[in-house]
mmCIF file of C-alpha atoms in Angstrom:
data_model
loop_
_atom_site.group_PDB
_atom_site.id
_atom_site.type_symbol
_atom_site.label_atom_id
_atom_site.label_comp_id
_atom_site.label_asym_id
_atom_site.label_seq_id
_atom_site.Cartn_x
_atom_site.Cartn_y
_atom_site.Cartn_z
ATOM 1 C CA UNK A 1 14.405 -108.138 -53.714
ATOM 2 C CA UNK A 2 10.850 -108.401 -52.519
ATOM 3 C CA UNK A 3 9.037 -104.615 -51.930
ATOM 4 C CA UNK A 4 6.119 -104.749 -49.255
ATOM 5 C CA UNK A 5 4.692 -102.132 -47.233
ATOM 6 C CA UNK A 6 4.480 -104.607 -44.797
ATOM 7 C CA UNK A 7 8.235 -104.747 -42.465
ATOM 8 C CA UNK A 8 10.489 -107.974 -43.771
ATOM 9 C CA UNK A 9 13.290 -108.995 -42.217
ATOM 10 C CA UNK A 10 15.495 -110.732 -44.702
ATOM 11 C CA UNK A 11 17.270 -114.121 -42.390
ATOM 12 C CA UNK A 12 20.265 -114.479 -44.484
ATOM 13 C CA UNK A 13 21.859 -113.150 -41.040
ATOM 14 C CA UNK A 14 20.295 -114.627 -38.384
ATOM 15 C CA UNK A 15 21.384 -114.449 -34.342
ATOM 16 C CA UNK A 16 21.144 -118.225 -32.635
ATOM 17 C CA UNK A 17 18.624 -117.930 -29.889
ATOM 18 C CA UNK A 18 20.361 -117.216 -26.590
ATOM 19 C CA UNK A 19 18.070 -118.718 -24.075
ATOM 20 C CA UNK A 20 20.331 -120.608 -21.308
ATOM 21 C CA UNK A 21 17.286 -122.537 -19.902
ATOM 22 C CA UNK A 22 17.374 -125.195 -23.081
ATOM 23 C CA UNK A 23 20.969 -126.379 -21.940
ATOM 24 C CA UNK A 24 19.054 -127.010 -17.914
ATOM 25 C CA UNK A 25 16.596 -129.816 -18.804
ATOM 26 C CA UNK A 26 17.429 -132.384 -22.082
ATOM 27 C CA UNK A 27 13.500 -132.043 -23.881
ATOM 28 C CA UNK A 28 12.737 -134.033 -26.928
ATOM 29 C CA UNK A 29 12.896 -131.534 -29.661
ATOM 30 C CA UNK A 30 9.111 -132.205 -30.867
ATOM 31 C CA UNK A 31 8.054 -131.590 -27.281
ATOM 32 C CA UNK A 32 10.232 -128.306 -27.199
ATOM 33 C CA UNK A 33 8.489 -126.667 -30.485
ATOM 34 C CA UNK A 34 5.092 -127.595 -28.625
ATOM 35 C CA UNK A 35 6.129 -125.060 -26.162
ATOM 36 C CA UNK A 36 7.240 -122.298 -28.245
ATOM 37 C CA UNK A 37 5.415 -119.181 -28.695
ATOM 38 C CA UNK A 38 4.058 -118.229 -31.495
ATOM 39 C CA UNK A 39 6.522 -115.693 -32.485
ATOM 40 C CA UNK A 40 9.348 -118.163 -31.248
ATOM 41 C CA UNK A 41 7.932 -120.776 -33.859
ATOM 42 C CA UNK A 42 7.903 -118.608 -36.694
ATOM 43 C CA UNK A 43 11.683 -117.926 -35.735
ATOM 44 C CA UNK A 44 12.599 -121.567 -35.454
ATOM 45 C CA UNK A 45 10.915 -122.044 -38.894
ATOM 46 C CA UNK A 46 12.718 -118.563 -40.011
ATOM 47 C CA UNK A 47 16.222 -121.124 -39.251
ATOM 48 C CA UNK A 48 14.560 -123.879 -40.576
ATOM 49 C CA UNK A 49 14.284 -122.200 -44.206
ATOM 50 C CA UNK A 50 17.656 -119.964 -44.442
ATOM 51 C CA UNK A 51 19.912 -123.213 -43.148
ATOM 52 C CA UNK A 52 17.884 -125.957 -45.276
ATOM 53 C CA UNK A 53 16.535 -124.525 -48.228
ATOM 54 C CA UNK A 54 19.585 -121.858 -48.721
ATOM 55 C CA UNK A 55 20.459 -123.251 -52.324
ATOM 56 C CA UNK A 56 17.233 -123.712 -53.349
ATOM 57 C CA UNK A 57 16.242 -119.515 -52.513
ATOM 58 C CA UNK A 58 17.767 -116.535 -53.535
ATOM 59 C CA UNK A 59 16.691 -114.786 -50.306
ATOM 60 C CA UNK A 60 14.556 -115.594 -47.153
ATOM 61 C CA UNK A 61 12.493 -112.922 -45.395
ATOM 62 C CA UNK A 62 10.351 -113.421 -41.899
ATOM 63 C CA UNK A 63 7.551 -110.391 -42.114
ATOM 64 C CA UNK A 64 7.562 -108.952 -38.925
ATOM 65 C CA UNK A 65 4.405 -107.538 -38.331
ATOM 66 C CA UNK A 66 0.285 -108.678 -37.855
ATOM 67 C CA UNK A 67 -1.595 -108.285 -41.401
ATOM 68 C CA UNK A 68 1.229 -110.627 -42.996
ATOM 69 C CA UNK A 69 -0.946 -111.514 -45.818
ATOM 70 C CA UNK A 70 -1.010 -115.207 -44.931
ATOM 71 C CA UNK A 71 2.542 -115.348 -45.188
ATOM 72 C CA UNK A 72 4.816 -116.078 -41.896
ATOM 73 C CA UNK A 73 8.095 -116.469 -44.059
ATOM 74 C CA UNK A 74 8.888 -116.240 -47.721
ATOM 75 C CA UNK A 75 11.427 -117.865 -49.760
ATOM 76 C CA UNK A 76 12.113 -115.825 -53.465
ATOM 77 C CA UNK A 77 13.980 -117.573 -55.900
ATOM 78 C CA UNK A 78 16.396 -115.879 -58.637
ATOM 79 C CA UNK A 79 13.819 -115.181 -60.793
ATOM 80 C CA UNK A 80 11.503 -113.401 -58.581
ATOM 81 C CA UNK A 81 9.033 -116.183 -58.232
ATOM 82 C CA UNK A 82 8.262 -116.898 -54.169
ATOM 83 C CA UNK A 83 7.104 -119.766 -51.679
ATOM 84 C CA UNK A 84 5.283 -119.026 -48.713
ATOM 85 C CA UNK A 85 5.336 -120.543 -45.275
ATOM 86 C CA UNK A 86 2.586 -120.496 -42.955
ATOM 87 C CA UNK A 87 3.214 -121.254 -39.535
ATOM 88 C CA UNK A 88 0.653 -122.214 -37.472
ATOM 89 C CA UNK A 89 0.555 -122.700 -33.202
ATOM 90 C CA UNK A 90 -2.348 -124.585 -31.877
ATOM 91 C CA UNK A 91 -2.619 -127.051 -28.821
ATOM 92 C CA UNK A 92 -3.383 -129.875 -30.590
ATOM 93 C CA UNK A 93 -3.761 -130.996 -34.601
ATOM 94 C CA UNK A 94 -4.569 -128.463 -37.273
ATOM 95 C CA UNK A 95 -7.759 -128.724 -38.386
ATOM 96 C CA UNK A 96 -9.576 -127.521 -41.246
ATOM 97 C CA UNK A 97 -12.123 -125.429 -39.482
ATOM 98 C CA UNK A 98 -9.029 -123.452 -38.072
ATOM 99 C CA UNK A 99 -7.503 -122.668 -41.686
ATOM 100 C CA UNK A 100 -10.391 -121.531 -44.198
ATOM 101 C CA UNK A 101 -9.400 -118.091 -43.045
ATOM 102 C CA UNK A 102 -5.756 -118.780 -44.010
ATOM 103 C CA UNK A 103 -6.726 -120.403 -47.598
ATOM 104 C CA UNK A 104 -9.436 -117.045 -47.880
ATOM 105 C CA UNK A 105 -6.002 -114.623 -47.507
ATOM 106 C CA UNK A 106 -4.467 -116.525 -50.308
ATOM 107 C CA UNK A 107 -7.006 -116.080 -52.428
ATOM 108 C CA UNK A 108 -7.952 -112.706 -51.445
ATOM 109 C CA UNK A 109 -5.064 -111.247 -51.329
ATOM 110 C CA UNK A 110 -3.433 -112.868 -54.676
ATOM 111 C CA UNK A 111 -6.688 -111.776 -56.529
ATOM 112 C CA UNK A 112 -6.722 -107.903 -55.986
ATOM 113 C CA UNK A 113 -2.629 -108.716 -56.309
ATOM 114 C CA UNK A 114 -1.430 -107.231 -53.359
ATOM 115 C CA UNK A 115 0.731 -110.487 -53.143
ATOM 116 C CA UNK A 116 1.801 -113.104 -55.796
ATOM 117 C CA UNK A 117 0.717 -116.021 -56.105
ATOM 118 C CA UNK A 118 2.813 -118.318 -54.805
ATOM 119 C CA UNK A 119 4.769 -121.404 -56.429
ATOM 120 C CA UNK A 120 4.250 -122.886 -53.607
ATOM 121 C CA UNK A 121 2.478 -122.328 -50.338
ATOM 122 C CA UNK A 122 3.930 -124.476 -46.817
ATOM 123 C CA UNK A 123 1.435 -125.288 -44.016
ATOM 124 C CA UNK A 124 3.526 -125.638 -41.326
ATOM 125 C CA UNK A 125 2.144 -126.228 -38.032
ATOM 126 C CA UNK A 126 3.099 -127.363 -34.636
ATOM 127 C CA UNK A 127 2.484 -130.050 -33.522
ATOM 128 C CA UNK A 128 1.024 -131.546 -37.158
ATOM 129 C CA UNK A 129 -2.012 -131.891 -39.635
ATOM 130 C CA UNK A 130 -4.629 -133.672 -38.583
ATOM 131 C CA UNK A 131 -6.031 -136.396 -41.088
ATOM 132 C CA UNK A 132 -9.120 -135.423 -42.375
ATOM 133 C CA UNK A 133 -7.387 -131.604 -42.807
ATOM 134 C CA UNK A 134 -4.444 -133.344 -44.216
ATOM 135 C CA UNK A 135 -6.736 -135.642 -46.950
ATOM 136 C CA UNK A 136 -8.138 -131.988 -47.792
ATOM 137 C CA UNK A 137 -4.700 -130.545 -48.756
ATOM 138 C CA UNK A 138 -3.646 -133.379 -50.800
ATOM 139 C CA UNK A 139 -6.773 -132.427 -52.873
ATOM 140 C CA UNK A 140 -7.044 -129.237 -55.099
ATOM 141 C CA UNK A 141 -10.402 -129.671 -55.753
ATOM 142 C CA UNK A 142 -11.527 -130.225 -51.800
ATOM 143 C CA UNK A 143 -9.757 -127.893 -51.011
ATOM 144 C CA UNK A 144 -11.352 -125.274 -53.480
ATOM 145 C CA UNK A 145 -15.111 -126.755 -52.397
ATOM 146 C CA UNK A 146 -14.286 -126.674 -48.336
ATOM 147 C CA UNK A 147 -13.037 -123.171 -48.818
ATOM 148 C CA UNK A 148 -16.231 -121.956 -50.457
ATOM 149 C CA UNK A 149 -18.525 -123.872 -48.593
ATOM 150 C CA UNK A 150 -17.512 -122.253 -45.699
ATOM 151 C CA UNK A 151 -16.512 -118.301 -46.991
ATOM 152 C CA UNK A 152 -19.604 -116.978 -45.074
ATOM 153 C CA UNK A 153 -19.117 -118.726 -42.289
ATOM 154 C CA UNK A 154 -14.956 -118.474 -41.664
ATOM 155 C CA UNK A 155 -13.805 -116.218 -44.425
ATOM 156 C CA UNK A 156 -16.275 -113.122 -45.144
ATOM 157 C CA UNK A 157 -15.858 -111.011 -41.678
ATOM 158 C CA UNK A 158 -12.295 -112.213 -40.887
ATOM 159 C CA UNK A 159 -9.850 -111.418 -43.934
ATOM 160 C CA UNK A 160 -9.485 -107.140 -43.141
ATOM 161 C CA UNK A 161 -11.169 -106.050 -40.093
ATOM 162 C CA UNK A 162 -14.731 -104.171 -40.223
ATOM 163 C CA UNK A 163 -14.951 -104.992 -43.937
ATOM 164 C CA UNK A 164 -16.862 -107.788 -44.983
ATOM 165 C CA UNK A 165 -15.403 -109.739 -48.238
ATOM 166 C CA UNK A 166 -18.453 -111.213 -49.797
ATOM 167 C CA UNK A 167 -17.218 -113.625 -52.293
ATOM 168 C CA UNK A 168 -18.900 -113.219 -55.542
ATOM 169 C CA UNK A 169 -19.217 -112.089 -59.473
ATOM 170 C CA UNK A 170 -14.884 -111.993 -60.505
ATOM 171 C CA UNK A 171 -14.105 -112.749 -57.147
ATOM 172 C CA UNK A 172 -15.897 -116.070 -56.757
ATOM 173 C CA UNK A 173 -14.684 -117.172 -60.915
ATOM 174 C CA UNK A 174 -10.814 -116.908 -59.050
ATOM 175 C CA UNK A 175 -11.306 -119.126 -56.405
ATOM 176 C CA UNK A 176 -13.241 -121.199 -58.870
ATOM 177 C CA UNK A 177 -10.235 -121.322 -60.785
ATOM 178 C CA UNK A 178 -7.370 -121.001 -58.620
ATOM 179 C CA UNK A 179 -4.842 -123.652 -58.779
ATOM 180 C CA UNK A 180 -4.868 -125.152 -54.976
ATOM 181 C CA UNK A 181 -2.143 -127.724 -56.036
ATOM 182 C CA UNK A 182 0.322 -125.176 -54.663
ATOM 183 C CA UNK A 183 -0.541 -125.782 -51.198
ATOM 184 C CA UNK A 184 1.832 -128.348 -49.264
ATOM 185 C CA UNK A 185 2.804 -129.340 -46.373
ATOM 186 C CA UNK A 186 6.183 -130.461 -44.491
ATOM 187 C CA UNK A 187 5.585 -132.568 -41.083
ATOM 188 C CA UNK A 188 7.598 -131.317 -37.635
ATOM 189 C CA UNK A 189 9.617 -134.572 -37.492
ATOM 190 C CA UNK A 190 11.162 -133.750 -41.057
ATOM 191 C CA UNK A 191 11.573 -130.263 -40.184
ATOM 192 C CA UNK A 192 13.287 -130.758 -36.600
ATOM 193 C CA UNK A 193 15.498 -133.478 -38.681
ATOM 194 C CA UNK A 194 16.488 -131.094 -41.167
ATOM 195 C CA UNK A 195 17.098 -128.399 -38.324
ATOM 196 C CA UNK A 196 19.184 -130.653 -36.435
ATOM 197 C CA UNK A 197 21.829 -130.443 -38.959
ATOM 198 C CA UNK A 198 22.073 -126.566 -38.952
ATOM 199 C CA UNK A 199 24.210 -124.613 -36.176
ATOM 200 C CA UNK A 200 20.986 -123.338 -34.725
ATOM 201 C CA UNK A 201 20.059 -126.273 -33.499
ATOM 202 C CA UNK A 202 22.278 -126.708 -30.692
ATOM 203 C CA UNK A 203 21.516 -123.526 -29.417
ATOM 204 C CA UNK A 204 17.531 -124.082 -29.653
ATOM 205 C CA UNK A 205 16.981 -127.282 -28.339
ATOM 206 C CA UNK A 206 20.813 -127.817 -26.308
ATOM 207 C CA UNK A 207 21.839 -131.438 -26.623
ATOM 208 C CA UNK A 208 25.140 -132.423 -27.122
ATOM 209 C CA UNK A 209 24.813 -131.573 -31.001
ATOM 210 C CA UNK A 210 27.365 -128.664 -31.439
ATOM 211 C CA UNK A 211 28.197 -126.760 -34.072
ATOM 212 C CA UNK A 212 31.889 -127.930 -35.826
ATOM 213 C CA UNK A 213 34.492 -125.497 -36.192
ATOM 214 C CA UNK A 214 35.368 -125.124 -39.828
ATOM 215 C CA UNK A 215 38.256 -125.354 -41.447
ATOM 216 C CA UNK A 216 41.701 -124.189 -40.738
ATOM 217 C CA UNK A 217 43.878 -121.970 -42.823
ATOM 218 C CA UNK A 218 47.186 -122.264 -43.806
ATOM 219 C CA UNK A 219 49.678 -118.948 -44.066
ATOM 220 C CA UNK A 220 50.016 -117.885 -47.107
ATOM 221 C CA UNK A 221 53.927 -118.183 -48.107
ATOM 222 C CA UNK A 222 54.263 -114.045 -48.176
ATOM 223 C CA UNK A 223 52.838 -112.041 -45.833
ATOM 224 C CA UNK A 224 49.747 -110.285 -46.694
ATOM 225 C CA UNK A 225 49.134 -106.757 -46.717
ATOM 226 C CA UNK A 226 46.432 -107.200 -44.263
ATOM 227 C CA UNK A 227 49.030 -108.717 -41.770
ATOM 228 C CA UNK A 228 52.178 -106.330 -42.008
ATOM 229 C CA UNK A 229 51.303 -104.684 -38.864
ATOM 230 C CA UNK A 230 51.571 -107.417 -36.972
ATOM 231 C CA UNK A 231 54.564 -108.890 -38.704
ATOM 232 C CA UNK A 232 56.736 -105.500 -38.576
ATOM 233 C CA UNK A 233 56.267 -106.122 -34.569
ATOM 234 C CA UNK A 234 57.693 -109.251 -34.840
ATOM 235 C CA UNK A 235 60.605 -108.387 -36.900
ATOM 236 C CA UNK A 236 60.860 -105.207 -34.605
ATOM 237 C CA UNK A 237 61.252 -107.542 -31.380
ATOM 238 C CA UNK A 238 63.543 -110.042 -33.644
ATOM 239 C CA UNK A 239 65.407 -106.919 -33.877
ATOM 240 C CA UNK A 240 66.151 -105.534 -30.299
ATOM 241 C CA UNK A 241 67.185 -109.452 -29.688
ATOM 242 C CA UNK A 242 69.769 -109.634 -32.266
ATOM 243 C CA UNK A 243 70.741 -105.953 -32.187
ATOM 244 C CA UNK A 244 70.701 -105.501 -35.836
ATOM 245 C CA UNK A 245 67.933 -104.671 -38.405
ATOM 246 C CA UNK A 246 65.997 -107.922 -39.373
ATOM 247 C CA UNK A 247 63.712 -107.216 -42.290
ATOM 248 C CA UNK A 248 61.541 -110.529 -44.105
ATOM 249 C CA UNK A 249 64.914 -111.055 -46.331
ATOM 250 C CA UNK A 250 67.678 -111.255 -43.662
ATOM 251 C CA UNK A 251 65.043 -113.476 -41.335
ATOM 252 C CA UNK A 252 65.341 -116.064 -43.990
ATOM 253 C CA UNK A 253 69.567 -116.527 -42.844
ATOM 254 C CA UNK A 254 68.046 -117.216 -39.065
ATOM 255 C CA UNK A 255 66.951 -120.002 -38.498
ATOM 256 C CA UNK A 256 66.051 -120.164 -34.947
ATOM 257 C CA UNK A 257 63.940 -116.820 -35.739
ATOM 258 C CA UNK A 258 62.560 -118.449 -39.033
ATOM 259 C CA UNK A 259 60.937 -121.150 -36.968
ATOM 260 C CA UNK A 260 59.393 -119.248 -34.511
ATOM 261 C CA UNK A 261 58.398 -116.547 -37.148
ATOM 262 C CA UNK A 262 56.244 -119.281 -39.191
ATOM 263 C CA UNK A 263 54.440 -120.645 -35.821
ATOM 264 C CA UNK A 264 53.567 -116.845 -35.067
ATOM 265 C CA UNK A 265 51.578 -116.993 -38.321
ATOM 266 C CA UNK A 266 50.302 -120.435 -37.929
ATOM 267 C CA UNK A 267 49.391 -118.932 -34.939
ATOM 268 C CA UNK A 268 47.851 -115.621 -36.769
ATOM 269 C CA UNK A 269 45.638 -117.719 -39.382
ATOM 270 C CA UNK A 270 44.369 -119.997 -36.390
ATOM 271 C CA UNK A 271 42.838 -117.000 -34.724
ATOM 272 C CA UNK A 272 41.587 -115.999 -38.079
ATOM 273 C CA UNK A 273 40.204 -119.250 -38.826
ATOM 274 C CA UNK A 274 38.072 -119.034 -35.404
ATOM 275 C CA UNK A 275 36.935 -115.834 -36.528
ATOM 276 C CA UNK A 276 35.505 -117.115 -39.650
ATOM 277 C CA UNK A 277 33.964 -120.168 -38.004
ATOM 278 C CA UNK A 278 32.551 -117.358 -35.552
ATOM 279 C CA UNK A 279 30.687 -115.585 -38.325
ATOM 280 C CA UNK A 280 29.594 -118.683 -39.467
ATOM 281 C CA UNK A 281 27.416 -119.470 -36.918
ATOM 282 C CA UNK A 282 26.843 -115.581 -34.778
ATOM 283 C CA UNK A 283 25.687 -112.886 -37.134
ATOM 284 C CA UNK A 284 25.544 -109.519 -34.702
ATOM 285 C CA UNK A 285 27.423 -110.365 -31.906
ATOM 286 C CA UNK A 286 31.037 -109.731 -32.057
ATOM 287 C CA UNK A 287 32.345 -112.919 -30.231
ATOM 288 C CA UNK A 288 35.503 -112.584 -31.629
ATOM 289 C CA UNK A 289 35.746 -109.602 -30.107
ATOM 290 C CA UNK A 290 34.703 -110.462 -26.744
ATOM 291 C CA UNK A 291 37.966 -112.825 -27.049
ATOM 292 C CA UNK A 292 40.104 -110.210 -28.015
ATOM 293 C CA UNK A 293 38.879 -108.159 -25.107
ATOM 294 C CA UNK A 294 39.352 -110.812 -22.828
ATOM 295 C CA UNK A 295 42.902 -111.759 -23.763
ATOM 296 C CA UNK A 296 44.153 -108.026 -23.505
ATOM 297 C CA UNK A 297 42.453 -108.244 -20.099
ATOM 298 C CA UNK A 298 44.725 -110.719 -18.724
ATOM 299 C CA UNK A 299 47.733 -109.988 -20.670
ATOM 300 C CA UNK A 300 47.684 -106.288 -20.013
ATOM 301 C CA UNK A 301 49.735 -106.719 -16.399
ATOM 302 C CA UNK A 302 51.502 -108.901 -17.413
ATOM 303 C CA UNK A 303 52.972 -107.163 -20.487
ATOM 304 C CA UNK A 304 54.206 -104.403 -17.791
ATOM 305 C CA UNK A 305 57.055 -106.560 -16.549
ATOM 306 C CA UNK A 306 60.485 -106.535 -17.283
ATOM 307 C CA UNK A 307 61.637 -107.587 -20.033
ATOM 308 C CA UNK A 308 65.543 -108.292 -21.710
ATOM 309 C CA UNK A 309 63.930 -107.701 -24.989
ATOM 310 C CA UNK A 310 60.922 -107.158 -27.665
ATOM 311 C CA UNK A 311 61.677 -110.965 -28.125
ATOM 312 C CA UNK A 312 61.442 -112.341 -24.279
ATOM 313 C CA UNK A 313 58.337 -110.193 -24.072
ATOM 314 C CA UNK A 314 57.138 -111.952 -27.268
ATOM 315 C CA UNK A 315 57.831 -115.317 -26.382
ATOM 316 C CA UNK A 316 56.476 -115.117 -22.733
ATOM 317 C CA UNK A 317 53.662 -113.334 -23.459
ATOM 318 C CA UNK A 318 52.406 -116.236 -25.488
ATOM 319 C CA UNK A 319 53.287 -118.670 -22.917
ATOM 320 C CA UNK A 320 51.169 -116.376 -20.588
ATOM 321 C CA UNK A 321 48.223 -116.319 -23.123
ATOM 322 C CA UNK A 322 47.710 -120.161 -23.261
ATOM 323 C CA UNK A 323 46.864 -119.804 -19.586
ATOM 324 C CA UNK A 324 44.185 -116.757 -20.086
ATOM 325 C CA UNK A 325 40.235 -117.898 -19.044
ATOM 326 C CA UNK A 326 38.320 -117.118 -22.424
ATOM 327 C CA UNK A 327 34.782 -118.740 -20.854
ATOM 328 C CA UNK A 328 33.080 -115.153 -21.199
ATOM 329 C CA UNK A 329 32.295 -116.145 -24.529
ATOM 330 C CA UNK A 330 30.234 -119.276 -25.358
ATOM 331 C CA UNK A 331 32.345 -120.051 -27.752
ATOM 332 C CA UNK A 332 35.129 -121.372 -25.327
ATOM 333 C CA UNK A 333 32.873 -121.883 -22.691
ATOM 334 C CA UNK A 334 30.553 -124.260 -24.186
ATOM 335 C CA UNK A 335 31.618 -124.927 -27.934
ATOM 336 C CA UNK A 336 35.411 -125.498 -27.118
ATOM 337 C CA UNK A 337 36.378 -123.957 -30.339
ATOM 338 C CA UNK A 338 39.423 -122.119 -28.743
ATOM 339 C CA UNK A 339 43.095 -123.392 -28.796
ATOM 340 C CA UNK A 340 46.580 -122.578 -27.405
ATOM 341 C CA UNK A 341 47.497 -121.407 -30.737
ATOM 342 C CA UNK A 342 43.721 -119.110 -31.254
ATOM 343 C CA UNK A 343 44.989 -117.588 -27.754
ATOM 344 C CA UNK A 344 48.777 -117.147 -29.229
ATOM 345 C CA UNK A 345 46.944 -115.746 -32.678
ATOM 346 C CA UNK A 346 44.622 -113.700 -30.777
ATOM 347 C CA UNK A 347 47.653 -111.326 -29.290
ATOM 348 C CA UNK A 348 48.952 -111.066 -32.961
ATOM 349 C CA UNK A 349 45.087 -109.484 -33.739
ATOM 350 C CA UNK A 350 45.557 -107.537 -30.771
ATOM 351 C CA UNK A 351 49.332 -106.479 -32.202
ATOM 352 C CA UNK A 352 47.310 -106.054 -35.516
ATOM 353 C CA UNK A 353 45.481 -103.441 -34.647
ATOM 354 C CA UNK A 354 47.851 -101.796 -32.302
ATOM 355 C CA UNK A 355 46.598 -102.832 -29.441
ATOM 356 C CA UNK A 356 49.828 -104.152 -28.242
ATOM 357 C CA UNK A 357 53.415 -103.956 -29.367
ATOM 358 C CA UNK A 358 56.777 -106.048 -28.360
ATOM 359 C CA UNK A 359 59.612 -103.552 -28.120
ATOM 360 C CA UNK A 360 60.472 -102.335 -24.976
#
């Protein structure tokens, strides 16, 4: 766990960008990022690192706050050790004249060891590296003479404000030293290719690339404790039909009951298995939940009928829940992940958590 005084936001979690206006227009992707902000660029980056290098970090942080130390977004591996992403926004190609300031932090910063030094250090910039900057980061030791060339001139006044950093005596024998082959690069057109296979990037450049659904899940043979709730309602309906106690043991004789008993938890786990896909891709907002809320919504009136039985109440309630409009969520609306049987497996949730119940 990295300690700064300086605000991190660690993006093991991180909420898909909810901006509407990138489904209006189809925009090439590398025209897109020209157009961010600067703060929306760091972001995209932020997705960028947790979704592509997720095995290769034990943790990804975005500092979120000016006097970053050079560092936009950090990856720290298992054993402490850290890479650092720069992000840069200009209009056109980085150039070198617009980063001695950046390569001055590194050093400055690493020498009085406010920060590590890096295993690595990304320049990552928006719309690319220009070539005679990009010759200069291939090369340790241009790198090392551009930067002190040019200390007085970019460096000295700009590193902490109203203090000038005069690079000199121990100061200038680090630089002099400092190992430069650290600093790398990644182009946009890797990064946007790499980005394009996360479940971000649907949501921050549209497109018809959605994110998949994962897998399903199978019932488990015997119920789980997690699910008696739901299951005793069942039973409990199963009971007022038949007019005599039906426990798990006795359902087993019924075969009718047994059928319809295993497609309510098919039914269960397929609602569960959207939940998980859910909280693959959303981290704070509770889209599950916004489901739930809708189907008790438009169940709700129709639950106060009449009824024979807990067991026509059952079985026409999930009839009626196939027909209820889950669009609120964007998950429905625009990702299609919902089915009949997440709609019939959403009223068991519901039943779950006592929301509803089957005997009348």
């Amino acid at each position: 766990m990295i300690v700064s005084t300086f605000k991190l936001a660690q993006l093991d979690e991180v909420e898909p960008l909810n901006d509407p206006s990138v489904f209006d227009f189809p925009i090439p992707p590398l025209q897109r990022v020209k157009s961010f902000s600067p703060e929306e660029f760091e972001a995209f980056i932020g997705e960028w690192a947790i979704s592509c290098a997720k095995q290769l970090y034990k943790d990804v942080y975005r500092i979120g706050s000016a006097g970053d130390m050079g560092r936009d977004v950090i990856g720290e591996y298992d054993d402490g050790l850290c890479d650092y992403y720069q992000c840069k926004r200009y209009e056109g190609k980085l150039t070198p004249s617009e980063y001695w300031l950046e390569f001055g932090k590194l050093c400055y910063y690493t020498f009085n060891k406010d920060i590590p030094i890096p295993k690595k250090y990304y320049i990552i910039a928006s719309q690319g590296i220009g070539s005679k900057f990009l010759k200069i980061i291939k090369s340790p030791e241009a790198i090392r003479k551009g930067l002190i060339e040019q200390w007085d001139a970019k460096c000295s006044k700009g590193i902490t404000s109203g203090h000038k950093i005069e690079l000199k005596d121990s100061f200038l024998d680090y630089v002099k030293l400092f190992d430069f082959s650290i600093v790398d690069t990644f182009s946009m057109e890797r990064i946007i290719e790499e980005h394009r296979k996360t479940n971000y990037f649907y949501f921050r450049f549209g497109g018809s690339i959605k994110p998949r659904r994962g897998s399903g899940i199978l019932p488990p043979t015997t119920p789980e404790q997690s699910e008696l709730k739901y299951v005793n309602k069942i039973l409990a309906a199963y009971s007022q039909y038949k007019k005599v106690t039906i426990d798990l043991d006795l359902l087993q004789t019924i075969p009718d009951l047994l059928v319809d008993f295993k497609d309510n938890r098919i039914n269960y786990y397929s609602a569960e298995s959207l939940k998980r896909s859910i909280r693959d891709i959303f981290s704070s907002e509770d889209h599950f939940g916004i489901l739930k809320n809708e189907m008790n919504s438009g169940i709700k009136d129709f639950m106060k009928g009449e009824f024979y039985d807990g067991y026509k109440k059952l079985t026409k309630t999930m009839h009626e829940s196939t027909k209820v409009n889950l669009s609120v969520s964007i998950v429905d609306r625009d990702l299609h992940f919902v089915t009949n049987e997440d709609k019939k497996g959403i009223c068991h949730h519901l039943a779950n958590e006592d929301e509803i119940d089957w005997v009348i």
